[in-house]
PDB file of C-alpha atoms in Angstrom:
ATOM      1  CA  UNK A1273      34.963 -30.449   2.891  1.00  0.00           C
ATOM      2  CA  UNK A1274      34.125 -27.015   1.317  1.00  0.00           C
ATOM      3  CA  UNK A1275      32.185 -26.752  -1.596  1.00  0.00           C
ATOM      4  CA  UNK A1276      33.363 -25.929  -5.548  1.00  0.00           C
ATOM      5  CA  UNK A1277      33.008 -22.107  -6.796  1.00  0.00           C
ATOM      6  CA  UNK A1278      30.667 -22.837  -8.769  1.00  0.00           C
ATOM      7  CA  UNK A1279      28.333 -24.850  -5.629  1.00  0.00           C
ATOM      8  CA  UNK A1280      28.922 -21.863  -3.684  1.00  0.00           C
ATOM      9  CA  UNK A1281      27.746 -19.121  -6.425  1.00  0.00           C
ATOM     10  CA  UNK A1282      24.370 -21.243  -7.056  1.00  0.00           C
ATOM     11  CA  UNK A1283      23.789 -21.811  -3.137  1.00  0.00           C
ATOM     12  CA  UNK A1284      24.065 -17.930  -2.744  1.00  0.00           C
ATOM     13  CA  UNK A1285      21.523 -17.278  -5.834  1.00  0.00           C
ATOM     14  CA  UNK A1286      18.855 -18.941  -3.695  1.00  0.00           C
ATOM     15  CA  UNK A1287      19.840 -18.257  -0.296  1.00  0.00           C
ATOM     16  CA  UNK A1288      21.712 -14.819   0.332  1.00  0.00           C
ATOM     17  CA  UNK A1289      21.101 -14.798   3.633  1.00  0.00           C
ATOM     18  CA  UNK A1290      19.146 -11.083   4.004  1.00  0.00           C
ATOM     19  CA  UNK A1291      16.338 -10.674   6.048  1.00  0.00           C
ATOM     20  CA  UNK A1292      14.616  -7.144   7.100  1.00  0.00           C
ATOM     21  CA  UNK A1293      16.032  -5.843  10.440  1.00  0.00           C
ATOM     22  CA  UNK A1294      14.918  -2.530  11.954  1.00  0.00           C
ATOM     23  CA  UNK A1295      17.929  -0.081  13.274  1.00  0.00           C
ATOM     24  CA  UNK A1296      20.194  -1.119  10.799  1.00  0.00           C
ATOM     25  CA  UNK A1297      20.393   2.897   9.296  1.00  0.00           C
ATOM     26  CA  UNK A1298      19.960   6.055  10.969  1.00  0.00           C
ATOM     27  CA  UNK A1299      16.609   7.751  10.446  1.00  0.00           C
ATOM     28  CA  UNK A1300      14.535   5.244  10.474  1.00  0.00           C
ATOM     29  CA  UNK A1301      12.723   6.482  13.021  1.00  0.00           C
ATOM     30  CA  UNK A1302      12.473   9.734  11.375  1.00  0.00           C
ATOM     31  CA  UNK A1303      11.141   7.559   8.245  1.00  0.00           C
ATOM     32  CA  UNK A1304       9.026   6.181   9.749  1.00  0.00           C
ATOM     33  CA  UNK A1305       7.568   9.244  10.749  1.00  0.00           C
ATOM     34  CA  UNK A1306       7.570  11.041   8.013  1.00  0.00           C
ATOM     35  CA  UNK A1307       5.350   8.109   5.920  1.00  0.00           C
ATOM     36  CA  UNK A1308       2.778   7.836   8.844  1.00  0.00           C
ATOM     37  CA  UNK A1309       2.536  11.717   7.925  1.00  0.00           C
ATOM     38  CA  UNK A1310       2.187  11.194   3.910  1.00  0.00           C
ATOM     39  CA  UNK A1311      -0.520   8.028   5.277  1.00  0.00           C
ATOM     40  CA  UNK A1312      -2.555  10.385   7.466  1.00  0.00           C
ATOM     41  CA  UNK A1313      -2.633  13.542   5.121  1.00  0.00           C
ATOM     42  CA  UNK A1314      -4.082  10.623   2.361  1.00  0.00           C
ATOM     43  CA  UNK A1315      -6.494  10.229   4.738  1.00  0.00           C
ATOM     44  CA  UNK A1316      -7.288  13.921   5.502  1.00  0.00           C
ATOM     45  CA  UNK A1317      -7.431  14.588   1.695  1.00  0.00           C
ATOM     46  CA  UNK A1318     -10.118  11.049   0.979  1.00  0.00           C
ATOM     47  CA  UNK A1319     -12.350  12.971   3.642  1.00  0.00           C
ATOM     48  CA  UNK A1320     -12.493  16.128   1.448  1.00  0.00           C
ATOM     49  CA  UNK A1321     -12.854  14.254  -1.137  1.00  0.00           C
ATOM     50  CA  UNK A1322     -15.710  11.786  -0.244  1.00  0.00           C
ATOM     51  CA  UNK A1323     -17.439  14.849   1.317  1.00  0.00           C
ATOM     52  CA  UNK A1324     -17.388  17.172  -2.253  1.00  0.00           C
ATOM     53  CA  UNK A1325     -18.325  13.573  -3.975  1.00  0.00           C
ATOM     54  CA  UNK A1326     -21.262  12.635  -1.775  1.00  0.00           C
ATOM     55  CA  UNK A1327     -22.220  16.359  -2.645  1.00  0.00           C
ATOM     56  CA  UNK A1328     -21.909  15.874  -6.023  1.00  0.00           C
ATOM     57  CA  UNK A1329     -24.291  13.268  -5.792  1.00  0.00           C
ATOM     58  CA  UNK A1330     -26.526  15.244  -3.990  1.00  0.00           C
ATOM     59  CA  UNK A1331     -26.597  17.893  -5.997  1.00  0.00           C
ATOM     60  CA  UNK A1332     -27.325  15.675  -8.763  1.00  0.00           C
ATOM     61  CA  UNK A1333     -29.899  13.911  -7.664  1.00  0.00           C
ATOM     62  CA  UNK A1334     -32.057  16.454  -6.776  1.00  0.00           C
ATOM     63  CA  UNK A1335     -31.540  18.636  -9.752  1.00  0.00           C
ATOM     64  CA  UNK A1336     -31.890  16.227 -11.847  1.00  0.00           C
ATOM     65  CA  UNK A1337     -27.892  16.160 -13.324  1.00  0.00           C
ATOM     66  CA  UNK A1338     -27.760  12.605 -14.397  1.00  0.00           C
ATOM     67  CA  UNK A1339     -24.228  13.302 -15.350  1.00  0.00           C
ATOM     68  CA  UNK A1340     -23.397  14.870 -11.868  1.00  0.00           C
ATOM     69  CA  UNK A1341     -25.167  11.910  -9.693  1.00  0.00           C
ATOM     70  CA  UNK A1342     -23.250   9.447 -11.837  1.00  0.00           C
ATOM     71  CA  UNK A1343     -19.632  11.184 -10.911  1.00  0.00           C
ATOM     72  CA  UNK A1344     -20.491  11.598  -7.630  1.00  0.00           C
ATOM     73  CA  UNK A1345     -21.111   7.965  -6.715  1.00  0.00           C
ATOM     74  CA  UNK A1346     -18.236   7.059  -8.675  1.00  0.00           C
ATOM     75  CA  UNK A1347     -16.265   9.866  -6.401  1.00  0.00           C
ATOM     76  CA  UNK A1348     -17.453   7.913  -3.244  1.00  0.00           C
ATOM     77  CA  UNK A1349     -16.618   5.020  -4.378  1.00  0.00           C
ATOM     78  CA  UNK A1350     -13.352   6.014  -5.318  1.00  0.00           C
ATOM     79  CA  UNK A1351     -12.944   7.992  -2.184  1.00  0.00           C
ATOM     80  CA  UNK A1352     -14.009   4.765   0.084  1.00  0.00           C
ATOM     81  CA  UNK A1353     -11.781   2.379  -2.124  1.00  0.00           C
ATOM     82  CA  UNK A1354      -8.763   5.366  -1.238  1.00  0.00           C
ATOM     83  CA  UNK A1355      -9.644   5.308   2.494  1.00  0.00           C
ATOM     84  CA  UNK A1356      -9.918   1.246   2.346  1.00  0.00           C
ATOM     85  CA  UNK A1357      -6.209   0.991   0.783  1.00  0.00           C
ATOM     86  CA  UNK A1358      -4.380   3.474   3.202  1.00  0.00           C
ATOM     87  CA  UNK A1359      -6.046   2.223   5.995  1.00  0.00           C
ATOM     88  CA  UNK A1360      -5.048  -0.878   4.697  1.00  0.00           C
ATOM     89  CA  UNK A1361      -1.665  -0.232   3.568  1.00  0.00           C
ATOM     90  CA  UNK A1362       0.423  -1.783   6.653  1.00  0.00           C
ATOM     91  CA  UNK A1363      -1.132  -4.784   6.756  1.00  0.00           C
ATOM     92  CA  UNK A1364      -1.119  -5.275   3.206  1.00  0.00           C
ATOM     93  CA  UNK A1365       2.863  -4.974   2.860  1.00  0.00           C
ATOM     94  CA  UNK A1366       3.068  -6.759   6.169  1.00  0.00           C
ATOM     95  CA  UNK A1367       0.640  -9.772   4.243  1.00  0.00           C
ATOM     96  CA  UNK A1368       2.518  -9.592   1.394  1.00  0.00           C
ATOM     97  CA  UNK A1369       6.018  -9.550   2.892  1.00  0.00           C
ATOM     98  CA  UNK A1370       5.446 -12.746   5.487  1.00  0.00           C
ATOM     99  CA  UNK A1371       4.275 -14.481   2.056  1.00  0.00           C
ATOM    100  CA  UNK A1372       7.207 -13.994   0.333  1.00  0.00           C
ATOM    101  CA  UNK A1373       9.758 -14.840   2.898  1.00  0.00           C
ATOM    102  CA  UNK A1374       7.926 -18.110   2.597  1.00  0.00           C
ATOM    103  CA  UNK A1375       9.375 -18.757  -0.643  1.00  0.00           C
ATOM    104  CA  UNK A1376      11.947 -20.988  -0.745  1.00  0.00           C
TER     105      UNK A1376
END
């Protein structure tokens, strides 16, 4: 017995059917590559970046720049929330993306 149009329209606006599969388009591996680059030159530029911060803060300290302590803690902190997220990244899309495909 098949189902009316109109049955078949609404069953395909909550179930289309897709799920992620690797290999399905050339490049990927070449993707993939290329974003583990952009993810490790983040990293690269956080290190830079917490190191001119934590001198900041230094610097600050011990010449007494109120001003310049203050921005350089908030630069480390930045810099170690940075470091936290792309280290992070992965397994947060990979959290997020086994939640949702428990959606129904």
């Amino acid at each position: 017995m098949s189902m009316p149009f109109a049955d078949r329209v609404l069953h395909l606006a909550y179930d289309p059917g897709i799920t992620p599969k690797g290999g399905g388009l050339p490049g990927l591996s070449v993707l993939k590559n290329v974003v583990s680059s952009i993810n490790m030159f983040g990293l690269i530029a956080v290190v830079g970046a917490l190191a001119v911060s934590l001198g900041v803060w230094a610097w600050g300290h011990h010449t007494g720049g109120h001003q310049a302590e203050a921005n350089g803690k908030k630069g480390a902190l930045v810099a170690a929330g940075a470091a936290l997220g792309l280290g992070a990244a992965n397994g947060i899309v990979t959290f997020f993306s086994a939640l949702g495909s428990q959606v129904h």
